[in-house]
PDB file of C-alpha atoms in Angstrom:
ATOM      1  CA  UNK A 157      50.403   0.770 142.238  1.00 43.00           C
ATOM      2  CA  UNK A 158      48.383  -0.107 139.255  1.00 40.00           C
ATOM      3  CA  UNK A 159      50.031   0.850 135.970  1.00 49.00           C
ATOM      4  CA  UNK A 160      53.492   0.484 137.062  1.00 63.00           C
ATOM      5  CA  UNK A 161      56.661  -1.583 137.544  1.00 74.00           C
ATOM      6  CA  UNK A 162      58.141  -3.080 140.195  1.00 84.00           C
ATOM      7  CA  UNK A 163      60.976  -0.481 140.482  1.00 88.00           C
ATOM      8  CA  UNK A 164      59.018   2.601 139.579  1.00 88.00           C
ATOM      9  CA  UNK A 165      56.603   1.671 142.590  1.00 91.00           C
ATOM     10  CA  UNK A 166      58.696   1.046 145.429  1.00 93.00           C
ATOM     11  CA  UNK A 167      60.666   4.528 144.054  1.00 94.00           C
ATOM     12  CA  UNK A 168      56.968   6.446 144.623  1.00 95.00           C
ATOM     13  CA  UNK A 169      56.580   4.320 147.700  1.00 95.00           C
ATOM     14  CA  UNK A 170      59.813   5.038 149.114  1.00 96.00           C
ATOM     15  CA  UNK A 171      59.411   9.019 148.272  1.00 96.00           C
ATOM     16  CA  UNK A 172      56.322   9.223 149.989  1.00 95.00           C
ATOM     17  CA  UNK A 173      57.267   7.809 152.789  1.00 96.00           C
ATOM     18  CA  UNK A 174      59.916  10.430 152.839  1.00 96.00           C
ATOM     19  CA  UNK A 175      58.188  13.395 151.850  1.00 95.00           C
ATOM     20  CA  UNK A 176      55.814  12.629 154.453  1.00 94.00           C
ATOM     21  CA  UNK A 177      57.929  13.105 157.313  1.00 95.00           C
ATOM     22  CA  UNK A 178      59.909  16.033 156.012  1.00 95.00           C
ATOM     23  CA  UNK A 179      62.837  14.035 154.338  1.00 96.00           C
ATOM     24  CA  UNK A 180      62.464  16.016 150.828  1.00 96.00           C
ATOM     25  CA  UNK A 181      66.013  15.517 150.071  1.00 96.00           C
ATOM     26  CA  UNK A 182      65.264  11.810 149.683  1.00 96.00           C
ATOM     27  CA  UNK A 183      61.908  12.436 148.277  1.00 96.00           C
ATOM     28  CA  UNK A 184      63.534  14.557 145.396  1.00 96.00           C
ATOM     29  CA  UNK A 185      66.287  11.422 145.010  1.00 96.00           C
ATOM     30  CA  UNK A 186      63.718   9.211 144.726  1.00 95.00           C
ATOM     31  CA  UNK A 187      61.356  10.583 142.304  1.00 95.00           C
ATOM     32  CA  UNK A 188      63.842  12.179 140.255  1.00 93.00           C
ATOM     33  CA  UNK A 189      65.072   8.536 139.589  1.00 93.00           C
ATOM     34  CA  UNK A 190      61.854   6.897 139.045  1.00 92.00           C
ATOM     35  CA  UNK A 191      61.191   9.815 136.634  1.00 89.00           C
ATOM     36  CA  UNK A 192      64.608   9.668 134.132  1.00 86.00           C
ATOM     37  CA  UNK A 193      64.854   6.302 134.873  1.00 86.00           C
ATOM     38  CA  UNK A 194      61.556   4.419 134.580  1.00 81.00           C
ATOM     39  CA  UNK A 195      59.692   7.096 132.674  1.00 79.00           C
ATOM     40  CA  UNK A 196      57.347   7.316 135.384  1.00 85.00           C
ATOM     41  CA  UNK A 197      54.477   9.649 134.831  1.00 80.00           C
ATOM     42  CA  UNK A 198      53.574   9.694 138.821  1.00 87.00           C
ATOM     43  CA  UNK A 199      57.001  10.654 139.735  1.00 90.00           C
ATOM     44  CA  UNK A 200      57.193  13.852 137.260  1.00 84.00           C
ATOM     45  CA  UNK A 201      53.712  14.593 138.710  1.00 83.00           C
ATOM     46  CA  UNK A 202      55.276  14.750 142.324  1.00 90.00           C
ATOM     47  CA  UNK A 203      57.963  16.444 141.635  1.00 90.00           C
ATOM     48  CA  UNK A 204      55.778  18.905 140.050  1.00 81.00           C
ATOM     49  CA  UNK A 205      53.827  18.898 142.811  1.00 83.00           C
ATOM     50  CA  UNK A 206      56.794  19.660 145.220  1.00 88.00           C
ATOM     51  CA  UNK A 207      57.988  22.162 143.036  1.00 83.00           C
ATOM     52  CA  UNK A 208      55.258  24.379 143.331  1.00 75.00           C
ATOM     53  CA  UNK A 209      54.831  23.761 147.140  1.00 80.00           C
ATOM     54  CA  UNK A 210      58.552  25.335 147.156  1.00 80.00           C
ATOM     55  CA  UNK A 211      59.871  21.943 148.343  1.00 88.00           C
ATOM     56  CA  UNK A 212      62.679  21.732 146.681  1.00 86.00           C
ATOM     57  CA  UNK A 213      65.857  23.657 146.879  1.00 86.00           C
ATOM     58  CA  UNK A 214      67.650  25.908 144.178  1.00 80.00           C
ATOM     59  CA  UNK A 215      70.011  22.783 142.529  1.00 85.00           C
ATOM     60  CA  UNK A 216      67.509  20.651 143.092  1.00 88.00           C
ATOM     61  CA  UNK A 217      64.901  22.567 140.685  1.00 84.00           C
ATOM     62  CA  UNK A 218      68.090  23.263 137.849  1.00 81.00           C
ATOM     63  CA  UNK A 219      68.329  19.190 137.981  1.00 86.00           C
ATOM     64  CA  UNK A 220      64.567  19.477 136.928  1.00 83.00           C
ATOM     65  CA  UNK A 221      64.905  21.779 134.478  1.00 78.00           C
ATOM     66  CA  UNK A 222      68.271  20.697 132.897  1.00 79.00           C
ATOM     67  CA  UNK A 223      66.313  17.234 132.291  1.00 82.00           C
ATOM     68  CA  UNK A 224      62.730  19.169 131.048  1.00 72.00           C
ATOM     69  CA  UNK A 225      64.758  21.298 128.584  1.00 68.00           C
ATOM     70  CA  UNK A 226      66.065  18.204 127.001  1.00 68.00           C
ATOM     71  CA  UNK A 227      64.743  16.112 124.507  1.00 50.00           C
ATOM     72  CA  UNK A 228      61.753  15.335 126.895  1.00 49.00           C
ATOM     73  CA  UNK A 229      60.276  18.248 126.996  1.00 44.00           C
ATOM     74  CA  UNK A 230      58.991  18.539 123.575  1.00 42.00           C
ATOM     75  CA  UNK A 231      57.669  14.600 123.528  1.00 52.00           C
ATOM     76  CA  UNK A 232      55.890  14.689 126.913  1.00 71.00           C
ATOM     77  CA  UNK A 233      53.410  16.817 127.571  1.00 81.00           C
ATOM     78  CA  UNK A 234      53.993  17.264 131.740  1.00 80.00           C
ATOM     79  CA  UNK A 235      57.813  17.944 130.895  1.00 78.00           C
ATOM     80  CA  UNK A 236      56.496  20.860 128.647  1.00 84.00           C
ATOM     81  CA  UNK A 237      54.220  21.841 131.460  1.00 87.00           C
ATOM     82  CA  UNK A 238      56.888  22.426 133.678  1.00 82.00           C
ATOM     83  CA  UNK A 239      59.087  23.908 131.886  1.00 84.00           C
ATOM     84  CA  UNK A 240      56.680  26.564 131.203  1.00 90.00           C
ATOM     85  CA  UNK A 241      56.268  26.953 135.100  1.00 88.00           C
ATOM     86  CA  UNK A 242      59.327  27.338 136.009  1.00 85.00           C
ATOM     87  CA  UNK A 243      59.984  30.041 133.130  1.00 90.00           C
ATOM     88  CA  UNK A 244      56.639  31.768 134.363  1.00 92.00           C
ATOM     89  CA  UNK A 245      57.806  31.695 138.065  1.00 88.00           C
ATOM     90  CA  UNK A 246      61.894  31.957 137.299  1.00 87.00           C
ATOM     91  CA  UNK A 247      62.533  28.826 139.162  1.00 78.00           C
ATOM     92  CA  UNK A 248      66.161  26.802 139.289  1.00 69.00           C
ATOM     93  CA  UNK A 249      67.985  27.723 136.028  1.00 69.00           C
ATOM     94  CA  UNK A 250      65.035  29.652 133.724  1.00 76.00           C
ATOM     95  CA  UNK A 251      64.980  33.544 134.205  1.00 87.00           C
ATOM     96  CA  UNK A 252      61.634  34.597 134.164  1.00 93.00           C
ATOM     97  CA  UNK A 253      60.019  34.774 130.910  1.00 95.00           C
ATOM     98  CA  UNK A 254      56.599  34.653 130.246  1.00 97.00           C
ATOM     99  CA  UNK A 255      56.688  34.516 126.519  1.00 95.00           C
ATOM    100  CA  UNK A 256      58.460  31.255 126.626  1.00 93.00           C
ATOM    101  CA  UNK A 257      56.288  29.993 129.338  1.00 94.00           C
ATOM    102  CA  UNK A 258      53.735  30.292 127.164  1.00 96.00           C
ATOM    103  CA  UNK A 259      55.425  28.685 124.272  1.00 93.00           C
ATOM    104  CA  UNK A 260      55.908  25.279 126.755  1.00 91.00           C
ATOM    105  CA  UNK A 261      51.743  25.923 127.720  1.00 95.00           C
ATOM    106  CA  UNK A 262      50.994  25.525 124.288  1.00 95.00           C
ATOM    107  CA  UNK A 263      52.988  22.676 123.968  1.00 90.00           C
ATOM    108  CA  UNK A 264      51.127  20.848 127.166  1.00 91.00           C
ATOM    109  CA  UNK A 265      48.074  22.089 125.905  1.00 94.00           C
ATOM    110  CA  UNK A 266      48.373  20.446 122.571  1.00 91.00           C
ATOM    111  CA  UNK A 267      49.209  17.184 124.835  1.00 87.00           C
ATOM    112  CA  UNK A 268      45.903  17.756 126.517  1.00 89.00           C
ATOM    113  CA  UNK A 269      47.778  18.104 130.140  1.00 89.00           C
ATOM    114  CA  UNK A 270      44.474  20.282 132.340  1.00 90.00           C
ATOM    115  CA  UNK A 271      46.591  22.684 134.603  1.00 91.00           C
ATOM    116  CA  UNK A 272      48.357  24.208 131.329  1.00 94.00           C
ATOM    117  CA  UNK A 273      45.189  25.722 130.348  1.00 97.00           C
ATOM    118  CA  UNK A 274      44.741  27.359 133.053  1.00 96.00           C
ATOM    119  CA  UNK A 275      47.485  28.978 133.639  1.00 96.00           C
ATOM    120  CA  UNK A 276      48.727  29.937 129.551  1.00 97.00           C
ATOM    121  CA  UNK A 277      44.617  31.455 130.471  1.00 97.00           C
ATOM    122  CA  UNK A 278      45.495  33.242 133.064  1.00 96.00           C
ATOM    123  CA  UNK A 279      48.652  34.732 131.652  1.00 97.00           C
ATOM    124  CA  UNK A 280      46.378  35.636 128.547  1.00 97.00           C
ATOM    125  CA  UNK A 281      43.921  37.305 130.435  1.00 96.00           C
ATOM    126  CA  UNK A 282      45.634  39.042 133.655  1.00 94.00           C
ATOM    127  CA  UNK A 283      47.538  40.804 131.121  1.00 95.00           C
ATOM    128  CA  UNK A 284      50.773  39.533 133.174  1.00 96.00           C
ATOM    129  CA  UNK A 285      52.319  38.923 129.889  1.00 96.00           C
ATOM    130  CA  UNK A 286      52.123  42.130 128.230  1.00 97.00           C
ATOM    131  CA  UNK A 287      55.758  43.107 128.610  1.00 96.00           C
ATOM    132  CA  UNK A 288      57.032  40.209 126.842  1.00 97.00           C
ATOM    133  CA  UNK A 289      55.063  40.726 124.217  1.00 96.00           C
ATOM    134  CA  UNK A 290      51.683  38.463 125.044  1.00 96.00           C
ATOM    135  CA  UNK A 291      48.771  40.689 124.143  1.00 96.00           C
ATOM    136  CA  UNK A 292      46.202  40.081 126.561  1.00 96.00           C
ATOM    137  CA  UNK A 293      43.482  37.975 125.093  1.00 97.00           C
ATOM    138  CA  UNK A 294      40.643  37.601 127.805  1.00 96.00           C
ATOM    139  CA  UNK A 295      38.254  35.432 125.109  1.00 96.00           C
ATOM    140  CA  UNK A 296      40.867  33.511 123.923  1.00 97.00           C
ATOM    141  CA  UNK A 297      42.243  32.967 127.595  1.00 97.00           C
ATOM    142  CA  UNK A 298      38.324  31.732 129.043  1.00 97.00           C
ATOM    143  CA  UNK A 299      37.923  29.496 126.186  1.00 97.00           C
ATOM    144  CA  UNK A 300      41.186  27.621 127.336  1.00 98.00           C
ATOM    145  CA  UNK A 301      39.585  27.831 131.353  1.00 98.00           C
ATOM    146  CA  UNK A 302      36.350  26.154 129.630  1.00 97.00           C
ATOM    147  CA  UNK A 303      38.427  23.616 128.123  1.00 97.00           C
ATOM    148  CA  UNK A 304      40.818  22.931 131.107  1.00 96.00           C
ATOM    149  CA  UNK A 305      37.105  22.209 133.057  1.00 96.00           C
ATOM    150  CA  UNK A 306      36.340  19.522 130.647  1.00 94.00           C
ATOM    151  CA  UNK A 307      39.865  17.907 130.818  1.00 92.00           C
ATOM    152  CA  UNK A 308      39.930  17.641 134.401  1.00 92.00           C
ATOM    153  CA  UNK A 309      41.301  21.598 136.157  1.00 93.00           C
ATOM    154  CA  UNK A 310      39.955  22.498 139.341  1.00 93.00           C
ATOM    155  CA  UNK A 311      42.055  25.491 139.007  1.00 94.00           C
ATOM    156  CA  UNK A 312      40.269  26.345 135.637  1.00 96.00           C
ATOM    157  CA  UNK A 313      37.238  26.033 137.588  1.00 97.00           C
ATOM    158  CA  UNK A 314      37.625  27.963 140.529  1.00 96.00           C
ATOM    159  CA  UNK A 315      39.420  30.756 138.174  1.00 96.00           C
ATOM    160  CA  UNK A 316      36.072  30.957 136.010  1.00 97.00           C
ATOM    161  CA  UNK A 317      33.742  30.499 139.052  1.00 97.00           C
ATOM    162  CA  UNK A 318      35.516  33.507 140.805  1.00 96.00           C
ATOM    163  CA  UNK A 319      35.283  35.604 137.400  1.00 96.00           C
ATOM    164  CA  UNK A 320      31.621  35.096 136.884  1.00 96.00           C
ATOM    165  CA  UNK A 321      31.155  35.959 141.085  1.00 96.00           C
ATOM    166  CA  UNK A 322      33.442  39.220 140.834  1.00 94.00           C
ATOM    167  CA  UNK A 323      32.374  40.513 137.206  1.00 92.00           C
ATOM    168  CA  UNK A 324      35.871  41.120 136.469  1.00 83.00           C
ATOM    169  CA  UNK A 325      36.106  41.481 133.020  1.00 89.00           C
ATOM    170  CA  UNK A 326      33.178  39.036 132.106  1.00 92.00           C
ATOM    171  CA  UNK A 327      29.291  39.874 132.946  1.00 94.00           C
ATOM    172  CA  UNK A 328      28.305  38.730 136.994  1.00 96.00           C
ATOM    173  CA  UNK A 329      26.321  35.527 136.142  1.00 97.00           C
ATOM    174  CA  UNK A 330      25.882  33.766 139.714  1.00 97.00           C
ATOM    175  CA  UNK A 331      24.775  30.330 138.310  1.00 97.00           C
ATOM    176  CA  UNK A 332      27.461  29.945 136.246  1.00 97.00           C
ATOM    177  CA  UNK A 333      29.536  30.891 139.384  1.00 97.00           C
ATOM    178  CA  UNK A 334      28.498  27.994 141.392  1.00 97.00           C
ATOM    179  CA  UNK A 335      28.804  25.468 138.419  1.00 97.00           C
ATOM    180  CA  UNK A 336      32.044  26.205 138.931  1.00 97.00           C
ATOM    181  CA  UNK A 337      32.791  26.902 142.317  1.00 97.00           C
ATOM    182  CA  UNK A 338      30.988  23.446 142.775  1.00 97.00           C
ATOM    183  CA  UNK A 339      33.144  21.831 140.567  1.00 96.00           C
ATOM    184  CA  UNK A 340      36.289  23.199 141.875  1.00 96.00           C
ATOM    185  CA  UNK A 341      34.869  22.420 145.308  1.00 95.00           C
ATOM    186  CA  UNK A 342      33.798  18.597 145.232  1.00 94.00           C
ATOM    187  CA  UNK A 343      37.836  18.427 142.916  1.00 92.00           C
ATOM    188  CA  UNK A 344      39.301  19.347 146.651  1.00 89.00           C
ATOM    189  CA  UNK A 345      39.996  23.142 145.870  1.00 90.00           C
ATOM    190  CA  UNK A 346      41.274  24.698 148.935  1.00 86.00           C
ATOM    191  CA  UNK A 347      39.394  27.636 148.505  1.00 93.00           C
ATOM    192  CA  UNK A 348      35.988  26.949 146.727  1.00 94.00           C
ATOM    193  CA  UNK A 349      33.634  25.257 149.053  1.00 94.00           C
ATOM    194  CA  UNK A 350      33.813  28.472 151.343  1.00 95.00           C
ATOM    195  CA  UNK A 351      33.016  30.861 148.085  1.00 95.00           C
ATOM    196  CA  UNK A 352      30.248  28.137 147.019  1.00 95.00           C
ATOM    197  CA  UNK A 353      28.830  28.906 150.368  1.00 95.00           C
ATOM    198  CA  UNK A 354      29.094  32.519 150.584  1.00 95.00           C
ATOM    199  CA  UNK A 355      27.774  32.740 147.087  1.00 96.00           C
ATOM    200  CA  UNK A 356      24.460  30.751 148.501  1.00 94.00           C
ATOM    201  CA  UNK A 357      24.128  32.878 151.724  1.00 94.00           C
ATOM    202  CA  UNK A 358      24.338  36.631 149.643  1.00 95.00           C
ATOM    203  CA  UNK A 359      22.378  35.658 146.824  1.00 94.00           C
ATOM    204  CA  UNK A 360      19.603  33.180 149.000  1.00 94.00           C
ATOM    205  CA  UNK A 361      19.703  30.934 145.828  1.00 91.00           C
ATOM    206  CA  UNK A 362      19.204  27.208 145.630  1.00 91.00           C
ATOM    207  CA  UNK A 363      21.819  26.100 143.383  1.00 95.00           C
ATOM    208  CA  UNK A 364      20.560  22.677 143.308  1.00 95.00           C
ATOM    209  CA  UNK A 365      20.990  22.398 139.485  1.00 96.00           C
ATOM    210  CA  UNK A 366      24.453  24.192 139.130  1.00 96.00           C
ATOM    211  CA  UNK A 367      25.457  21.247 141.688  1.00 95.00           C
ATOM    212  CA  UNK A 368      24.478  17.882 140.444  1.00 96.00           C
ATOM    213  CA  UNK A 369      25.956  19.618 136.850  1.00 96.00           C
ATOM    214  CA  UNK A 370      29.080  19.637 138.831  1.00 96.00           C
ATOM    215  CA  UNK A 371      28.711  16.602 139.589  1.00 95.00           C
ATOM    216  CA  UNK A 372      28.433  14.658 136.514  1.00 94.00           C
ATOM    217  CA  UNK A 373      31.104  16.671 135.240  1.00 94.00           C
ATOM    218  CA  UNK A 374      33.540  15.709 137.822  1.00 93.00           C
ATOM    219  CA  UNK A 375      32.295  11.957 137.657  1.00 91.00           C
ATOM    220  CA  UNK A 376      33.207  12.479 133.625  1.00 88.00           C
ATOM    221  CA  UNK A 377      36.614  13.299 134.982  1.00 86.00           C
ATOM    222  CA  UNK A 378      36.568   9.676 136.531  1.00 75.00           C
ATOM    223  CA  UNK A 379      35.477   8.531 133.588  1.00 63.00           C
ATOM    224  CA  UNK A 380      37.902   9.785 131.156  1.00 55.00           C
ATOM    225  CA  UNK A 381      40.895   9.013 133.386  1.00 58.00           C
ATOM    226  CA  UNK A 382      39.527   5.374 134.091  1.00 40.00           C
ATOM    227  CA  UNK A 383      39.475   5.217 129.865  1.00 42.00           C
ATOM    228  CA  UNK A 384      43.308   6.472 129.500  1.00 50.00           C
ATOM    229  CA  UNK A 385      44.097   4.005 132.201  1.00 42.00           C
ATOM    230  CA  UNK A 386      42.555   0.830 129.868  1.00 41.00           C
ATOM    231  CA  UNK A 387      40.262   0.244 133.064  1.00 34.00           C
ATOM    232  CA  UNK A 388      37.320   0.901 130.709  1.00 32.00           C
TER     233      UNK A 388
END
């Protein structure tokens, strides 16, 4: 693996392997050491990855969080990231809290890290954290969507292409809905593609436009993590 040292890429290697077939024990051991150990930015990716997949069992997840809480989490900007998500979800050792959650987003967002934005956005404007004292703030919350899009969210993107479909709280704007149904959906989103198509067959639009605008935004993505990476 590009980027990396020896021992931080037979760790990822090694977890793989293991998460693959199930063995998420080992997976955890293995990325949990590449991460405090080697500082490696793929394994903290993984094991945020496995948290949300609700891989990983309850001492397992206060590990994580013991480690995010410390020192790390306010000099790296995925440790901040998670942190947040596990006080918005009340995972391993946080108790639900959504006004710290959103303390840790803004962190990660000031680090630039794409999924933070959308979801200190969502929390901002669902409203979800009105009883800890968030006031909802829906322009506030899409300008952070719009800016998760550029850095590189498909969830940002599918969240704004489903508001400007639905019309919840935002005017129904269809070609703004595929932009970003059709950038969520060539970024692998689970759930866009269909939409994108559903959107075509009700409204008996070509979208052609919305699409390759997608595209080049999505190839920017390439572009921008190619440039972090030195490659360019």
């Amino acid at each position: 693996m590009a980027g990396l040292n020896n021992n931080s890429s037979q760790l990822l290697e090694a977890g793989d392997f293991n998460r693959a077939r199930g063995r998420y024990d080992s997976a955890f051991d293995q990325y949990f050491e590449a991460f405090t150990q080697e500082l490696c930015e793929e394994a903290q990716k993984r094991l945020t990855s496995m948290t949300l997949e609700g891989l990983l069992k309850p001492d397992q997840i206060e590990r994580l969080f013991q480690y995010h809480n410390s020192f790390d989490s306010h000099r790296n900007g995925i440790a901040s990231f998670n942190v947040g998500l596990m006080y918005e979800q009340g995972l391993g050792g946080a108790k639900q809290d959504l006004s710290v959650a959103a303390q840790y987003y803004e962190k990660a967002v000031e680090q630039g890290i794409p999924d933070a934005y959308a979801n200190l956005g969502q929390i901002l404007i669902s409203g979800s954290g009105v009883p800890w004292g968030i006031q909802m703030n829906v322009s506030r919350g899409i300008a952070l969507l719009e800016q998760g899009v550029e850095k590189g969210s498909r969830h940002c993107a599918y969240t704004l292409g489903c508001m400007y479909k639905s019309g919840d709280l935002i005017p129904v704007n269809d070609r703004r809905a595929a932009y970003y149904l059709a950038i969520a959906s060539l970024a692998k989103h689970e759930h866009a593609q269909r939409l994108l198509i559903l959107l075509q067959q009700t409204t008996r639009s070509s979208f052609d436009a919305e699409i390759g605008a997608a595209r080049k935004q999505v190839d920017d993505w390439e572009l921008i993590t190619l440039n972090d990476q030195g490659f360019i």
